[in-house]
mmCIF file of C-alpha atoms in Angstrom:
data_model
loop_
_atom_site.group_PDB
_atom_site.id
_atom_site.type_symbol
_atom_site.label_atom_id
_atom_site.label_comp_id
_atom_site.label_asym_id
_atom_site.label_seq_id
_atom_site.Cartn_x
_atom_site.Cartn_y
_atom_site.Cartn_z
ATOM 1 C CA UNK L 1 -17.959 -16.512 -10.797
ATOM 2 C CA UNK L 2 -14.555 -18.256 -11.553
ATOM 3 C CA UNK L 3 -14.862 -17.291 -15.121
ATOM 4 C CA UNK L 4 -15.731 -13.958 -14.364
ATOM 5 C CA UNK L 5 -12.745 -13.219 -11.953
ATOM 6 C CA UNK L 6 -10.474 -14.811 -14.648
ATOM 7 C CA UNK L 7 -12.049 -12.061 -16.970
ATOM 8 C CA UNK L 8 -11.181 -9.557 -14.592
ATOM 9 C CA UNK L 9 -7.764 -10.792 -14.207
ATOM 10 C CA UNK L 10 -7.149 -10.748 -17.803
ATOM 11 C CA UNK L 11 -8.194 -7.271 -17.991
ATOM 12 C CA UNK L 12 -6.275 -6.117 -15.239
ATOM 13 C CA UNK L 13 -2.966 -7.856 -16.825
ATOM 14 C CA UNK L 14 -3.766 -5.432 -19.657
ATOM 15 C CA UNK L 15 -4.343 -2.300 -17.423
ATOM 16 C CA UNK L 16 -8.153 -2.326 -18.387
ATOM 17 C CA UNK L 17 -8.918 -1.180 -14.829
ATOM 18 C CA UNK L 18 -12.355 -0.278 -15.719
ATOM 19 C CA UNK L 19 -13.210 -3.379 -17.397
ATOM 20 C CA UNK L 20 -11.559 -5.506 -14.737
ATOM 21 C CA UNK L 21 -13.732 -3.695 -11.966
ATOM 22 C CA UNK L 22 -16.960 -4.479 -13.945
ATOM 23 C CA UNK L 23 -15.951 -8.209 -14.152
ATOM 24 C CA UNK L 24 -14.823 -8.263 -10.555
ATOM 25 C CA UNK L 25 -18.158 -6.591 -9.201
ATOM 26 C CA UNK L 26 -20.195 -9.208 -11.148
ATOM 27 C CA UNK L 27 -18.219 -12.196 -9.840
ATOM 28 C CA UNK L 28 -18.432 -10.578 -6.083
ATOM 29 C CA UNK L 29 -22.497 -10.361 -7.065
ATOM 30 C CA UNK L 30 -22.570 -14.132 -7.242
ATOM 31 C CA UNK L 31 -19.596 -14.862 -4.160
ATOM 32 C CA UNK L 32 -19.466 -11.512 -2.115
ATOM 33 C CA UNK L 33 -17.317 -13.321 0.364
ATOM 34 C CA UNK L 34 -14.398 -14.037 -1.993
ATOM 35 C CA UNK L 35 -11.394 -12.324 -0.578
ATOM 36 C CA UNK L 36 -9.306 -12.649 -3.541
ATOM 37 C CA UNK L 37 -11.764 -11.232 -6.260
ATOM 38 C CA UNK L 38 -12.446 -8.295 -3.694
ATOM 39 C CA UNK L 39 -8.744 -7.642 -3.086
ATOM 40 C CA UNK L 40 -8.239 -7.710 -6.842
ATOM 41 C CA UNK L 41 -10.915 -5.219 -7.519
ATOM 42 C CA UNK L 42 -9.506 -3.033 -4.755
ATOM 43 C CA UNK L 43 -6.100 -2.858 -6.672
ATOM 44 C CA UNK L 44 -8.111 -2.113 -9.713
ATOM 45 C CA UNK L 45 -10.050 0.830 -7.901
ATOM 46 C CA UNK L 46 -6.811 2.056 -6.494
ATOM 47 C CA UNK L 47 -5.363 2.150 -10.199
ATOM 48 C CA UNK L 48 -8.460 4.142 -11.146
ATOM 49 C CA UNK L 49 -7.804 6.300 -8.253
ATOM 50 C CA UNK L 50 -10.972 5.581 -6.783
ATOM 51 C CA UNK L 51 -9.545 5.382 -3.111
ATOM 52 C CA UNK L 52 -12.723 5.512 -1.526
ATOM 53 C CA UNK L 53 -14.208 2.354 -3.430
ATOM 54 C CA UNK L 54 -10.659 0.713 -2.827
ATOM 55 C CA UNK L 55 -10.865 1.667 0.894
ATOM 56 C CA UNK L 56 -14.175 -0.212 1.367
ATOM 57 C CA UNK L 57 -13.066 -3.165 -0.494
ATOM 58 C CA UNK L 58 -10.066 -3.326 1.654
ATOM 59 C CA UNK L 59 -11.805 -3.230 4.771
ATOM 60 C CA UNK L 60 -14.230 -5.685 3.710
ATOM 61 C CA UNK L 61 -11.309 -8.031 3.063
ATOM 62 C CA UNK L 62 -9.748 -7.532 6.487
ATOM 63 C CA UNK L 63 -13.154 -8.503 7.938
ATOM 64 C CA UNK L 64 -13.034 -11.403 6.046
ATOM 65 C CA UNK L 65 -9.232 -12.163 6.567
ATOM 66 C CA UNK L 66 -7.856 -10.544 9.062
ATOM 67 C CA UNK L 67 -4.083 -9.875 9.198
ATOM 68 C CA UNK L 68 -4.103 -10.018 5.274
ATOM 69 C CA UNK L 69 -0.627 -8.095 5.133
ATOM 70 C CA UNK L 70 -0.909 -7.180 1.285
ATOM 71 C CA UNK L 71 -4.254 -5.914 1.867
ATOM 72 C CA UNK L 72 -3.052 -4.053 4.731
ATOM 73 C CA UNK L 73 -0.077 -2.424 3.013
ATOM 74 C CA UNK L 74 -2.587 -1.646 -0.004
ATOM 75 C CA UNK L 75 -4.969 -0.037 2.826
ATOM 76 C CA UNK L 76 -1.918 2.368 4.079
ATOM 77 C CA UNK L 77 -1.365 3.168 0.604
ATOM 78 C CA UNK L 78 -5.067 4.227 -0.126
ATOM 79 C CA UNK L 79 -5.452 6.052 3.181
ATOM 80 C CA UNK L 80 -2.274 8.194 2.334
ATOM 81 C CA UNK L 81 -3.914 8.810 -1.061
ATOM 82 C CA UNK L 82 -6.964 9.826 1.164
ATOM 83 C CA UNK L 83 -4.648 12.219 3.203
ATOM 84 C CA UNK L 84 -5.184 10.339 6.261
ATOM 85 C CA UNK L 85 -1.711 10.246 7.178
ATOM 86 C CA UNK L 86 -2.238 9.303 10.676
ATOM 87 C CA UNK L 87 -4.172 6.212 9.638
ATOM 88 C CA UNK L 88 -1.459 5.246 7.001
ATOM 89 C CA UNK L 89 1.087 5.526 9.607
ATOM 90 C CA UNK L 90 -1.113 3.107 12.077
ATOM 91 C CA UNK L 91 -1.635 0.663 9.578
ATOM 92 C CA UNK L 92 1.867 0.427 8.425
ATOM 93 C CA UNK L 93 2.732 0.215 12.109
ATOM 94 C CA UNK L 94 0.324 -2.826 12.696
ATOM 95 C CA UNK L 95 1.852 -4.559 9.740
ATOM 96 C CA UNK L 96 5.273 -3.977 11.248
ATOM 97 C CA UNK L 97 4.275 -5.384 14.499
ATOM 98 C CA UNK L 98 3.391 -8.700 12.559
ATOM 99 C CA UNK L 99 6.383 -8.848 10.205
ATOM 100 C CA UNK L 100 9.004 -6.315 11.179
ATOM 101 C CA UNK L 101 10.948 -6.544 7.676
ATOM 102 C CA UNK L 102 8.030 -5.769 5.596
ATOM 103 C CA UNK L 103 9.732 -3.850 3.099
ATOM 104 C CA UNK L 104 6.518 -2.108 1.480
ATOM 105 C CA UNK L 105 5.298 -1.280 4.999
ATOM 106 C CA UNK L 106 8.596 0.392 6.044
ATOM 107 C CA UNK L 107 8.494 2.331 2.895
ATOM 108 C CA UNK L 108 5.316 3.265 2.915
ATOM 109 C CA UNK L 109 5.229 4.660 6.645
ATOM 110 C CA UNK L 110 8.322 6.651 5.775
ATOM 111 C CA UNK L 111 6.512 8.380 3.041
ATOM 112 C CA UNK L 112 3.779 9.162 5.660
ATOM 113 C CA UNK L 113 6.769 10.402 7.836
ATOM 114 C CA UNK L 114 7.934 12.524 5.318
ATOM 115 C CA UNK L 115 4.559 14.422 4.933
ATOM 116 C CA UNK L 116 4.630 14.935 8.885
ATOM 117 C CA UNK L 117 8.503 15.983 8.435
ATOM 118 C CA UNK L 118 9.725 13.157 11.048
ATOM 119 C CA UNK L 119 13.238 13.078 9.409
ATOM 120 C CA UNK L 120 14.926 10.721 12.084
ATOM 121 C CA UNK L 121 11.622 8.393 11.765
ATOM 122 C CA UNK L 122 11.796 8.145 8.107
ATOM 123 C CA UNK L 123 15.575 7.281 8.185
ATOM 124 C CA UNK L 124 15.106 4.635 10.830
ATOM 125 C CA UNK L 125 12.484 2.987 8.743
ATOM 126 C CA UNK L 126 14.400 3.516 5.371
ATOM 127 C CA UNK L 127 17.477 2.098 7.038
ATOM 128 C CA UNK L 128 15.508 -0.982 8.084
ATOM 129 C CA UNK L 129 14.160 -1.501 4.502
ATOM 130 C CA UNK L 130 17.826 -1.352 3.207
ATOM 131 C CA UNK L 131 19.165 -3.632 5.562
ATOM 132 C CA UNK L 132 16.536 -5.924 4.340
ATOM 133 C CA UNK L 133 17.263 -5.202 0.649
ATOM 134 C CA UNK L 134 20.147 -2.931 -0.242
ATOM 135 C CA UNK L 135 19.036 -2.219 -3.680
ATOM 136 C CA UNK L 136 15.376 -0.650 -2.589
ATOM 137 C CA UNK L 137 15.177 2.242 -4.719
ATOM 138 C CA UNK L 138 12.163 3.791 -2.944
ATOM 139 C CA UNK L 139 14.030 3.301 0.718
ATOM 140 C CA UNK L 140 16.977 5.169 -0.840
ATOM 141 C CA UNK L 141 14.846 8.037 -2.386
ATOM 142 C CA UNK L 142 12.756 8.576 0.818
ATOM 143 C CA UNK L 143 16.124 8.552 2.953
ATOM 144 C CA UNK L 144 17.851 11.067 0.594
ATOM 145 C CA UNK L 145 14.462 13.352 0.818
ATOM 146 C CA UNK L 146 14.858 13.293 4.542
ATOM 147 C CA UNK L 147 18.387 13.824 4.744
ATOM 148 C CA UNK L 148 18.265 16.820 2.238
ATOM 149 C CA UNK L 149 15.151 18.408 4.514
ATOM 150 C CA UNK L 150 17.610 18.012 7.202
ATOM 151 C CA UNK L 151 20.632 19.873 5.397
ATOM 152 C CA UNK L 152 22.605 16.771 5.927
ATOM 153 C CA UNK L 153 23.932 16.488 2.458
ATOM 154 C CA UNK L 154 27.140 14.306 3.194
ATOM 155 C CA UNK L 155 25.128 11.773 5.017
ATOM 156 C CA UNK L 156 23.520 10.789 1.692
ATOM 157 C CA UNK L 157 26.668 10.124 0.019
ATOM 158 C CA UNK L 158 27.563 7.283 2.875
#
């Protein structure tokens, strides 16, 4: 299983997502409870736009290792790709209850809030992300999108 996982990692490093999925799947056939391999297969499936497959793997990862923040953030991204905005928002909120300054969760929730036209919430989450990392480009972009939708152009320059 270790050799198959290493082969999968090598293929993923070269963005050979389909090949990495094959290797990770073979490794999981030998060791179905390996959290790291299942998470890596979820990442590869996400990159292949197999969001249902990524979702299944991430749910299993979280069954095996509750509170895995990386898996939770990727699950939120996956849910948003599957057009489950409320699910994405809830998973991000769960992450932020555990780690309030989790920048990927703040930015992901802001993206979901943009889709729901919750401009003030977008700005709040982006400001929190920027307080933790003033160079967070995605937070700056999301914040700017919210301000533009509010016709608040001047605040975008502040």
